[in-house]
Amino acid sequence: QQNELNSFLWTIKRDPPSYFFGTIHVPYTRVWDFIPENSKKAFQQSHIVYFELDLTDPYTISALTSCQLLPHGKNLQDVLPHDIYRRLKRHLEYVKLMMPSWMTPDQRGKGLYADYLFNAIAGNWERKRPVWVMLMVNSLTEVDIKSRGVPVLDLFLAQEAERLRKQTGAVEKVEEQCHPLNGLNFSQV
């Protein structure tokens, strides 16, 4: 059955070969069993691995966080229509209330607490640009909360590459992802 799966793996025939592999930003446990062996083998045999962004670099994480913020002195309440802002605030209060019941015993066993997790995901939400708040809200579901603590596929592969002492790099800079999203107008968001 593994042979029949679409691998999202492209090969550039040269010596040694190069590979392109398409990943998605979901917990790796949701997709790992569906990644064909040829993709896993290509990863294992590679000496150098490039990712979309270097998610193991603290600067990358810091820059991603900074780029999401509205200009200094602005708050989400200043840029959203009042009724949408009020609905968003109510929804986030609901999520915060529900989050303890969404967490798994395994997460609790690892020391993850609902308040901590909510703040890690939604902290400073009133300072974020609408597009980033939209993406944040989309990730505040019971299914997504239950999988928190499990790295997304890209991060899992980056951590594996580091563990296996592979040389790593990134094909994009944070700004190349951030500026297009930040450039969307309110109706596009």
Coordinates of N, CA, C and O in Angstrom, one line a residue:
Q1 N 0.8 -1.2 0.0 CA 0.0 0.0 0.0 C 0.9 1.3 0.0 O 0.5 2.3 -0.6
Q2 N 2.0 1.2 0.7 CA 3.0 2.4 0.7 C 3.4 2.8 -0.7 O 3.5 3.9 -1.0
N3 N 3.5 1.8 -1.6 CA 4.0 2.1 -3.0 C 2.9 2.9 -3.8 O 3.2 3.5 -4.8
E4 N 1.7 2.8 -3.4 CA 0.6 3.5 -4.1 C 0.4 4.9 -3.7 O -0.4 5.6 -4.3
L5 N 1.0 5.3 -2.6 CA 0.8 6.7 -2.1 C 1.6 7.7 -2.9 O 2.7 7.5 -3.4
N6 N 0.9 8.9 -3.1 CA 1.6 10.0 -3.8 C 2.6 10.5 -2.8 O 2.3 10.9 -1.7
S7 N 3.9 10.6 -3.2 CA 4.9 10.9 -2.2 C 5.2 12.4 -2.1 O 5.9 12.8 -1.2
F8 N 4.8 13.2 -3.1 CA 5.1 14.6 -3.0 C 6.6 14.8 -3.1 O 7.2 15.8 -2.6
L9 N 7.3 13.8 -3.6 CA 8.8 13.8 -3.7 C 9.2 14.0 -5.2 O 8.7 13.2 -6.0
W10 N 10.0 15.0 -5.5 CA 10.5 15.1 -6.8 C 12.0 14.9 -6.8 O 12.7 15.3 -5.8
T11 N 12.5 14.3 -7.8 CA 14.0 14.0 -7.9 C 14.6 14.8 -9.0 O 14.1 14.8 -10.1
I12 N 15.7 15.4 -8.7 CA 16.5 16.0 -9.8 C 17.7 15.0 -10.0 O 18.5 14.7 -9.1
K13 N 17.7 14.5 -11.2 CA 18.7 13.4 -11.5 C 20.0 14.0 -11.8 O 20.2 14.7 -12.8
R14 N 20.9 13.9 -10.8 CA 22.3 14.4 -10.9 C 23.1 13.5 -10.0 O 22.5 12.6 -9.3
D15 N 24.3 13.7 -9.9 CA 25.1 12.9 -9.0 C 25.8 13.7 -8.0 O 26.7 14.5 -8.3
P16 N 25.4 13.6 -6.7 CA 24.3 12.9 -6.2 C 23.0 13.5 -6.5 O 22.9 14.7 -6.8
P17 N 21.9 12.7 -6.4 CA 20.6 13.3 -6.7 C 20.2 14.4 -5.7 O 20.7 14.4 -4.5
S18 N 19.3 15.3 -6.1 CA 18.7 16.2 -5.2 C 17.2 15.9 -5.2 O 16.6 15.4 -6.2
Y19 N 16.5 16.3 -4.1 CA 15.1 16.0 -3.9 C 14.4 17.2 -3.5 O 14.9 18.1 -2.8
F20 N 13.1 17.3 -3.9 CA 12.2 18.3 -3.4 C 11.1 17.5 -2.8 O 10.5 16.6 -3.4
F21 N 10.7 17.9 -1.6 CA 9.6 17.2 -0.9 C 8.6 18.3 -0.3 O 9.0 19.2 0.4
G22 N 7.4 18.2 -0.7 CA 6.4 19.1 -0.2 C 5.8 18.7 1.1 O 5.4 17.6 1.3
T23 N 5.9 19.6 2.1 CA 5.4 19.3 3.4 C 4.2 20.2 3.7 O 3.9 21.2 3.0
I24 N 3.5 19.9 4.8 CA 2.4 20.7 5.2 C 2.6 21.0 6.7 O 3.3 20.3 7.4
H25 N 2.0 22.1 7.2 CA 2.2 22.6 8.6 C 1.1 21.9 9.5 O 0.2 22.6 9.9
V26 N 1.3 20.7 9.7 CA 0.4 19.9 10.6 C 1.3 19.1 11.5 O 2.4 18.8 11.1
P27 N 0.7 18.7 12.7 CA 1.5 17.8 13.5 C 2.0 16.6 12.7 O 1.2 15.9 12.0
Y28 N 3.3 16.2 12.8 CA 3.8 15.2 12.0 C 3.1 13.8 12.3 O 3.0 13.0 11.4
T29 N 2.6 13.6 13.4 CA 1.9 12.4 13.8 C 0.6 12.2 12.9 O 0.2 11.0 12.8
R30 N 0.1 13.2 12.4 CA -1.1 13.1 11.6 C -0.8 12.6 10.2 O -1.7 12.0 9.5
V31 N 0.4 12.8 9.7 CA 0.8 12.4 8.4 C 1.9 11.4 8.2 O 2.1 10.9 7.1
W32 N 2.7 11.2 9.3 CA 3.9 10.4 9.2 C 3.7 9.0 8.6 O 4.4 8.6 7.8
D33 N 2.6 8.4 9.0 CA 2.3 7.0 8.5 C 1.9 7.0 7.0 O 1.9 5.9 6.4
F34 N 1.6 8.2 6.5 CA 1.2 8.3 5.1 C 2.3 8.8 4.2 O 2.2 8.9 3.0
I35 N 3.5 9.1 4.7 CA 4.6 9.5 3.9 C 5.3 8.2 3.4 O 5.7 7.3 4.2
P36 N 5.4 8.1 2.1 CA 6.0 6.9 1.5 C 7.4 6.7 1.9 O 8.2 7.6 2.2
E37 N 7.8 5.4 1.8 CA 9.2 5.0 2.2 C 10.2 5.7 1.3 O 11.3 6.0 1.8
N38 N 9.9 6.0 0.0 CA 10.9 6.6 -0.8 C 11.2 8.0 -0.3 O 12.4 8.5 -0.4
S39 N 10.3 8.7 0.2 CA 10.5 10.1 0.8 C 11.4 10.0 2.1 O 12.3 10.8 2.2
K40 N 11.0 9.0 2.9 CA 11.8 8.9 4.2 C 13.2 8.4 3.8 O 14.2 8.9 4.5
K41 N 13.4 7.6 2.8 CA 14.7 7.1 2.4 C 15.5 8.3 1.9 O 16.7 8.4 2.2
A42 N 14.9 9.1 1.0 CA 15.6 10.3 0.5 C 16.1 11.2 1.6 O 17.2 11.7 1.6
F43 N 15.3 11.4 2.6 CA 15.7 12.2 3.7 C 16.8 11.6 4.5 O 17.8 12.3 4.8
Q44 N 16.7 10.3 4.7 CA 17.8 9.6 5.5 C 19.1 9.7 4.7 O 20.2 9.9 5.3
Q45 N 19.1 9.6 3.4 CA 20.3 9.5 2.6 C 20.9 10.9 2.3 O 22.1 11.0 1.9
S46 N 20.1 11.9 2.5 CA 20.6 13.3 2.2 C 21.6 13.8 3.3 O 21.4 13.5 4.5
H47 N 22.6 14.5 2.9 CA 23.6 15.1 3.8 C 23.2 16.5 4.1 O 23.6 17.0 5.2
I48 N 22.5 17.2 3.2 CA 22.1 18.6 3.4 C 20.6 18.7 3.2 O 20.1 18.2 2.2
V49 N 20.0 19.4 4.1 CA 18.5 19.5 4.0 C 18.1 21.0 4.2 O 18.6 21.6 5.1
Y50 N 17.3 21.5 3.2 CA 16.8 22.9 3.3 C 15.4 22.8 3.6 O 14.6 22.0 3.0
F51 N 14.9 23.8 4.4 CA 13.5 23.9 4.8 C 13.0 25.2 4.3 O 13.8 26.1 4.0
E52 N 11.7 25.4 4.4 CA 11.1 26.6 4.0 C 11.6 27.7 4.9 O 12.1 28.8 4.4
L53 N 11.6 27.6 6.2 CA 12.2 28.5 7.2 C 13.0 27.6 8.1 O 12.7 26.4 8.3
D54 N 14.0 28.2 8.8 CA 14.7 27.5 9.8 C 14.0 27.6 11.2 O 14.2 28.6 11.9
L55 N 13.1 26.7 11.4 CA 12.3 26.7 12.6 C 13.0 26.3 13.9 O 12.4 26.4 15.0
T56 N 14.3 26.0 13.8 CA 15.1 25.7 15.0 C 15.9 26.9 15.4 O 16.6 26.9 16.4
D57 N 15.9 28.0 14.6 CA 16.6 29.2 14.9 C 15.8 30.1 15.7 O 14.7 30.6 15.3
P58 N 16.3 30.5 16.9 CA 15.5 31.4 17.7 C 15.2 32.8 17.0 O 14.2 33.4 17.2
Y59 N 16.1 33.2 16.2 CA 15.9 34.5 15.5 C 14.7 34.3 14.6 O 13.9 35.3 14.5
T60 N 14.5 33.2 13.9 CA 13.4 33.0 13.0 C 12.1 33.1 13.8 O 11.2 33.8 13.4
I61 N 12.0 32.4 14.9 CA 10.8 32.4 15.8 C 10.5 33.9 16.3 O 9.4 34.3 16.2
S62 N 11.6 34.6 16.7 CA 11.4 35.9 17.2 C 10.9 36.8 16.0 O 10.0 37.7 16.2
A63 N 11.5 36.7 14.9 CA 11.1 37.5 13.7 C 9.7 37.2 13.3 O 9.0 38.2 12.9
L64 N 9.3 36.0 13.3 CA 7.9 35.6 13.0 C 7.0 36.3 14.0 O 5.9 36.8 13.6
T65 N 7.3 36.3 15.2 CA 6.5 36.9 16.3 C 6.4 38.4 16.0 O 5.3 39.0 16.1
S66 N 7.5 39.0 15.8 CA 7.5 40.5 15.6 C 6.7 40.9 14.4 O 6.0 41.9 14.4
C67 N 6.8 40.2 13.3 CA 6.2 40.6 12.0 C 4.7 40.5 12.1 O 4.0 41.2 11.3
Q68 N 4.2 39.8 13.1 CA 2.7 39.7 13.2 C 2.1 40.9 13.9 O 0.9 41.0 13.9
L69 N 2.9 41.7 14.5 CA 2.3 42.8 15.3 C 1.9 44.0 14.5 O 2.6 44.3 13.5
L70 N 0.9 44.7 14.9 CA 0.5 45.9 14.3 C 1.6 47.0 14.6 O 2.4 46.8 15.5
P71 N 1.6 48.1 13.8 CA 2.6 49.1 14.1 C 2.4 49.6 15.5 O 1.4 49.5 16.2
H72 N 3.5 50.1 16.1 CA 3.6 50.5 17.5 C 2.5 51.5 17.8 O 2.2 52.4 17.1
G73 N 1.8 51.2 18.9 CA 0.7 52.1 19.4 C -0.7 51.7 18.8 O -1.7 52.3 19.3
K74 N -0.7 50.8 17.9 CA -2.0 50.3 17.4 C -2.4 49.0 18.1 O -1.6 48.2 18.4
N75 N -3.7 48.9 18.2 CA -4.3 47.6 18.7 C -5.4 47.1 17.7 O -5.9 47.9 16.9
L76 N -5.7 45.9 17.9 CA -6.7 45.2 17.0 C -8.0 46.0 17.1 O -8.7 46.1 16.0
Q77 N -8.3 46.4 18.2 CA -9.6 47.2 18.4 C -9.6 48.4 17.6 O -10.7 48.9 17.2
D78 N -8.5 49.0 17.3 CA -8.4 50.2 16.4 C -8.6 49.9 14.9 O -9.0 50.8 14.2
V79 N -8.4 48.7 14.5 CA -8.5 48.4 13.1 C -9.7 47.5 12.7 O -10.0 47.4 11.5
L80 N -10.3 46.8 13.6 CA -11.4 45.9 13.3 C -12.7 46.6 13.6 O -12.8 47.4 14.5
P81 N -13.7 46.3 12.8 CA -15.1 46.9 13.1 C -15.5 46.4 14.5 O -15.1 45.3 14.9
H82 N -16.2 47.2 15.3 CA -16.5 47.0 16.7 C -17.2 45.6 16.8 O -16.8 44.9 17.8
D83 N -18.2 45.3 16.0 CA -18.9 44.0 16.2 C -18.0 42.8 16.0 O -18.1 41.8 16.7
I84 N -17.1 42.9 15.0 CA -16.2 41.7 14.8 C -15.2 41.6 15.9 O -15.0 40.5 16.4
Y85 N -14.7 42.7 16.4 CA -13.8 42.7 17.6 C -14.5 42.1 18.8 O -13.9 41.2 19.5
R86 N -15.7 42.5 19.0 CA -16.5 42.0 20.2 C -16.7 40.5 20.1 O -16.6 39.7 21.0
R87 N -17.1 40.0 18.8 CA -17.3 38.6 18.6 C -16.0 37.8 18.8 O -16.0 36.7 19.4
L88 N -14.9 38.4 18.3 CA -13.6 37.7 18.4 C -13.2 37.6 19.9 O -12.8 36.5 20.4
K89 N -13.4 38.6 20.7 CA -13.1 38.6 22.1 C -13.9 37.6 22.8 O -13.4 36.8 23.6
R90 N -15.2 37.5 22.5 CA -16.1 36.5 23.1 C -15.7 35.1 22.8 O -15.7 34.2 23.6
H91 N -15.3 34.9 21.5 CA -14.9 33.6 21.1 C -13.6 33.2 21.8 O -13.5 32.0 22.2
L92 N -12.7 34.1 21.9 CA -11.4 33.7 22.6 C -11.7 33.4 24.1 O -11.0 32.6 24.7
E93 N -12.6 34.1 24.7 CA -13.0 33.8 26.1 C -13.6 32.4 26.2 O -13.3 31.7 27.1
Y94 N -14.4 32.0 25.2 CA -15.0 30.7 25.1 C -13.9 29.7 25.0 O -13.8 28.6 25.7
V95 N -12.9 29.9 24.1 CA -11.8 29.0 23.9 C -11.0 28.8 25.2 O -10.7 27.7 25.6
K96 N -10.7 29.9 25.8 CA -10.0 29.8 27.1 C -10.7 29.0 28.1 O -10.1 28.2 28.9
L97 N -12.0 29.2 28.2 CA -12.8 28.4 29.1 C -12.9 26.9 28.8 O -12.8 26.0 29.7
M98 N -12.9 26.6 27.5 CA -13.0 25.2 27.0 C -11.7 24.5 27.0 O -11.6 23.2 27.1
M99 N -10.6 25.2 26.9 CA -9.3 24.6 26.7 C -8.9 23.5 27.7 O -8.4 22.5 27.3
P100 N -9.2 23.7 29.0 CA -8.8 22.6 29.9 C -9.5 21.3 29.5 O -8.9 20.2 29.7
S101 N -10.7 21.3 29.0 CA -11.4 20.1 28.7 C -10.9 19.5 27.4 O -11.1 18.3 27.1
W102 N -10.2 20.3 26.6 CA -9.7 19.8 25.3 C -8.3 19.2 25.4 O -7.9 18.5 24.5
M103 N -7.7 19.4 26.5 CA -6.3 18.9 26.6 C -6.3 17.4 27.0 O -7.2 16.9 27.6
T104 N -5.3 16.7 26.5 CA -5.2 15.3 26.7 C -4.5 15.0 28.0 O -3.7 15.8 28.5
P105 N -4.7 13.8 28.6 CA -3.9 13.4 29.8 C -2.4 13.4 29.5 O -1.6 13.8 30.4
D106 N -2.0 13.1 28.3 CA -0.6 13.0 28.0 C 0.0 14.5 28.0 O 1.1 14.7 28.5
Q107 N -0.8 15.4 27.5 CA -0.3 16.8 27.6 C -0.1 17.3 29.0 O 0.9 17.9 29.4
R108 N -1.1 17.0 29.8 CA -1.0 17.3 31.2 C 0.2 16.7 31.9 O 0.8 17.3 32.7
G109 N 0.4 15.4 31.5 CA 1.5 14.6 32.1 C 2.9 15.2 31.7 O 3.8 15.1 32.4
K110 N 2.9 15.9 30.6 CA 4.1 16.6 30.2 C 4.2 18.0 30.7 O 5.1 18.8 30.4
G111 N 3.3 18.4 31.6 CA 3.3 19.7 32.2 C 2.7 20.8 31.4 O 2.9 22.0 31.8
L112 N 1.9 20.5 30.4 CA 1.3 21.6 29.7 C 0.0 21.9 30.4 O -0.8 21.0 30.7
Y113 N -0.2 23.2 30.7 CA -1.4 23.6 31.3 C -2.2 24.5 30.3 O -1.7 25.2 29.5
A114 N -3.5 24.4 30.5 CA -4.4 25.2 29.5 C -4.1 26.6 29.5 O -4.0 27.2 28.4
D115 N -3.9 27.3 30.6 CA -3.7 28.7 30.6 C -2.3 29.0 29.9 O -2.3 30.0 29.2
Y116 N -1.3 28.2 30.2 CA 0.0 28.4 29.5 C -0.2 28.2 28.0 O 0.3 29.0 27.2
L117 N -0.9 27.2 27.6 CA -1.1 26.9 26.2 C -1.9 28.0 25.5 O -1.5 28.5 24.4
F118 N -2.9 28.5 26.2 CA -3.7 29.5 25.6 C -2.8 30.8 25.4 O -2.9 31.4 24.3
N119 N -2.1 31.1 26.4 CA -1.2 32.3 26.3 C -0.1 32.1 25.3 O 0.3 33.1 24.6
A120 N 0.4 30.9 25.1 CA 1.4 30.6 24.1 C 0.9 30.8 22.7 O 1.5 31.3 21.8
I121 N -0.4 30.5 22.5 CA -1.0 30.6 21.2 C -1.6 32.0 21.0 O -1.4 32.6 19.9
A122 N -2.4 32.4 21.9 CA -3.2 33.6 21.8 C -2.7 34.9 22.5 O -3.3 35.9 22.4
G123 N -1.6 34.7 23.2 CA -1.1 35.8 24.0 C -0.8 37.0 23.1 O -0.3 36.8 22.0
N124 N -1.1 38.2 23.6 CA -0.8 39.4 22.8 C -1.7 39.5 21.6 O -1.3 40.2 20.6
W125 N -2.8 38.8 21.5 CA -3.6 38.8 20.3 C -4.2 40.2 19.9 O -4.4 40.5 18.8
E126 N -4.3 41.0 20.9 CA -4.9 42.4 20.6 C -3.9 43.3 19.9 O -4.3 44.3 19.4
R127 N -2.6 42.8 19.9 CA -1.6 43.6 19.2 C -1.3 43.0 17.8 O -0.5 43.6 17.0
K128 N -1.9 41.9 17.4 CA -1.6 41.3 16.2 C -2.4 41.8 15.0 O -3.5 42.3 15.2
R129 N -1.8 41.7 13.8 CA -2.5 42.1 12.6 C -3.7 41.2 12.3 O -3.6 40.0 12.7
P130 N -4.8 41.6 11.7 CA -5.9 40.8 11.5 C -5.6 39.4 10.8 O -6.2 38.4 11.2
V131 N -4.7 39.4 9.8 CA -4.5 38.2 9.1 C -3.9 37.1 10.0 O -4.2 35.9 10.0
W132 N -3.0 37.6 11.0 CA -2.4 36.6 11.9 C -3.4 36.2 13.0 O -3.3 35.0 13.4
V133 N -4.3 37.1 13.3 CA -5.4 36.7 14.3 C -6.3 35.6 13.6 O -6.7 34.7 14.3
M134 N -6.6 35.8 12.4 CA -7.4 34.8 11.7 C -6.7 33.5 11.7 O -7.4 32.5 12.0
L135 N -5.4 33.4 11.4 CA -4.7 32.2 11.4 C -4.7 31.5 12.8 O -4.8 30.3 12.9
M136 N -4.5 32.4 13.8 CA -4.5 32.0 15.1 C -5.8 31.3 15.5 O -5.9 30.2 16.1
V137 N -6.9 32.0 15.2 CA -8.3 31.5 15.5 C -8.5 30.2 14.8 O -9.1 29.3 15.4
N138 N -8.0 30.1 13.6 CA -8.2 28.8 12.9 C -7.5 27.6 13.6 O -7.9 26.5 13.4
S139 N -6.5 27.9 14.4 CA -5.7 26.9 15.0 C -6.2 26.6 16.5 O -5.7 25.8 17.2
L140 N -7.2 27.4 16.9 CA -7.8 27.2 18.2 C -9.0 26.3 18.2 O -10.1 26.7 18.6
T141 N -8.8 25.1 17.8 CA -9.9 24.1 17.8 C -9.5 23.0 18.7 O -8.3 22.8 19.0
E142 N -10.5 22.2 19.1 CA -10.2 21.1 20.0 C -9.2 20.1 19.4 O -8.3 19.7 20.0
V143 N -9.3 19.8 18.1 CA -8.4 18.9 17.4 C -7.0 19.4 17.4 O -6.0 18.7 17.8
D144 N -6.9 20.7 17.1 CA -5.5 21.3 17.1 C -4.9 21.4 18.5 O -3.7 21.2 18.7
I145 N -5.7 21.7 19.5 CA -5.2 21.8 20.9 C -4.8 20.4 21.3 O -3.7 20.3 22.0
K146 N -5.5 19.4 21.0 CA -5.1 18.0 21.4 C -3.8 17.6 20.8 O -3.1 16.8 21.4
S147 N -3.4 18.2 19.7 CA -2.1 17.8 19.1 C -0.9 18.8 19.4 O 0.2 18.6 19.0
R148 N -1.2 19.8 20.3 CA -0.2 20.8 20.7 C 0.9 20.0 21.5 O 0.6 19.1 22.3
G149 N 2.1 20.4 21.3 CA 3.2 19.7 21.9 C 3.9 18.7 20.9 O 5.0 18.2 21.2
V150 N 3.2 18.4 19.8 CA 3.7 17.5 18.8 C 4.2 18.5 17.7 O 3.4 19.3 17.2
P151 N 5.5 18.4 17.3 CA 6.0 19.3 16.3 C 5.3 19.1 14.9 O 4.9 18.0 14.6
V152 N 5.1 20.2 14.2 CA 4.6 20.1 12.8 C 5.7 19.4 12.0 O 6.8 19.3 12.4
L153 N 5.3 18.9 10.8 CA 6.2 18.0 10.0 C 7.5 18.7 9.7 O 8.5 18.1 9.8
D154 N 7.4 20.0 9.3 CA 8.7 20.7 9.0 C 9.6 20.7 10.2 O 10.8 20.5 10.1
L155 N 9.1 21.1 11.4 CA 9.9 21.1 12.6 C 10.5 19.8 13.0 O 11.6 19.6 13.3
F156 N 9.6 18.7 12.9 CA 10.0 17.4 13.2 C 11.2 17.0 12.3 O 12.2 16.5 12.7
L157 N 11.1 17.2 11.0 CA 12.2 16.9 10.0 C 13.4 17.7 10.3 O 14.6 17.2 10.2
A158 N 13.3 19.0 10.7 CA 14.4 19.8 11.0 C 15.1 19.3 12.3 O 16.4 19.2 12.4
Q159 N 14.3 18.9 13.3 CA 14.9 18.3 14.5 C 15.6 17.0 14.2 O 16.7 16.8 14.8
E160 N 15.0 16.2 13.3 CA 15.7 14.9 12.9 C 17.0 15.2 12.2 O 18.0 14.5 12.4
A161 N 16.9 16.2 11.3 CA 18.2 16.6 10.6 C 19.3 17.0 11.5 O 20.4 16.6 11.4
E162 N 18.9 17.8 12.5 CA 19.9 18.2 13.5 C 20.4 17.0 14.3 O 21.6 16.8 14.6
R163 N 19.5 16.1 14.7 CA 19.9 14.9 15.5 C 20.8 14.0 14.7 O 21.8 13.5 15.2
L164 N 20.6 14.0 13.4 CA 21.4 13.1 12.5 C 22.6 13.9 12.0 O 23.4 13.4 11.1
R165 N 22.8 15.1 12.5 CA 24.0 15.9 12.2 C 24.1 16.3 10.7 O 25.1 16.3 10.1
K166 N 22.9 16.5 10.1 CA 22.9 16.9 8.7 C 23.0 18.4 8.6 O 22.6 19.1 9.5
Q167 N 23.6 18.9 7.6 CA 23.7 20.3 7.4 C 22.3 20.8 7.0 O 21.6 20.2 6.2
T168 N 21.9 21.9 7.6 CA 20.5 22.4 7.3 C 20.6 23.9 6.8 O 21.6 24.6 7.1
G169 N 19.5 24.3 6.2 CA 19.4 25.7 5.8 C 17.9 26.0 5.5 O 17.1 25.2 5.7
A170 N 17.7 27.2 5.1 CA 16.3 27.7 4.8 C 16.3 28.3 3.4 O 17.3 29.0 3.0
V171 N 15.2 28.1 2.6 CA 15.1 28.7 1.3 C 14.4 30.1 1.3 O 14.5 30.8 0.4
E172 N 13.8 30.4 2.5 CA 13.1 31.7 2.6 C 13.5 32.4 3.9 O 13.9 31.7 4.8
K173 N 13.4 33.7 3.9 CA 13.6 34.5 5.1 C 12.2 34.8 5.6 O 11.2 34.8 4.9
V174 N 12.1 35.1 6.9 CA 10.8 35.4 7.5 C 10.1 36.5 6.8 O 8.9 36.4 6.5
E175 N 10.9 37.5 6.4 CA 10.3 38.7 5.7 C 9.6 38.3 4.4 O 8.6 38.9 4.0
E176 N 10.1 37.3 3.7 CA 9.5 36.8 2.5 C 8.1 36.2 2.7 O 7.3 36.1 1.8
Q177 N 7.9 35.7 3.9 CA 6.6 35.1 4.2 C 5.7 36.2 4.8 O 4.5 36.2 4.6
C178 N 6.3 37.0 5.6 CA 5.6 38.0 6.4 C 5.0 39.1 5.6 O 3.8 39.5 5.7
H179 N 5.8 39.7 4.8 CA 5.4 40.9 4.0 C 4.2 40.7 3.1 O 3.3 41.5 3.1
P180 N 4.1 39.6 2.4 CA 2.9 39.3 1.6 C 1.7 39.2 2.4 O 0.6 39.8 2.0
L181 N 1.7 38.5 3.5 CA 0.6 38.4 4.4 C 0.2 39.8 5.0 O -1.0 40.1 5.1
N182 N 1.2 40.5 5.4 CA 1.0 41.8 6.0 C 0.5 42.8 5.0 O -0.1 43.8 5.4
G183 N 0.7 42.5 3.7 CA 0.3 43.4 2.7 C -1.2 43.3 2.2 O -1.7 44.1 1.5
L184 N -1.8 42.2 2.8 CA -3.2 42.0 2.4 C -4.1 43.1 3.1 O -3.9 43.5 4.2
N185 N -5.1 43.6 2.3 CA -5.9 44.6 2.9 C -7.0 43.9 3.7 O -7.2 42.7 3.7
F186 N -7.8 44.7 4.5 CA -8.8 44.1 5.4 C -9.8 43.3 4.7 O -10.2 42.2 5.1
S187 N -10.3 43.7 3.5 CA -11.3 42.9 2.8 C -10.7 41.5 2.3 O -11.4 40.5 2.2
Q188 N -9.4 41.5 2.0 CA -8.8 40.3 1.6 C -8.6 39.3 2.7 O -8.8 38.1 2.6
V189 N -8.4 39.9 3.9 CA -8.2 39.1 5.1 C -9.6 38.5 5.5 O -9.8 37.4 5.8

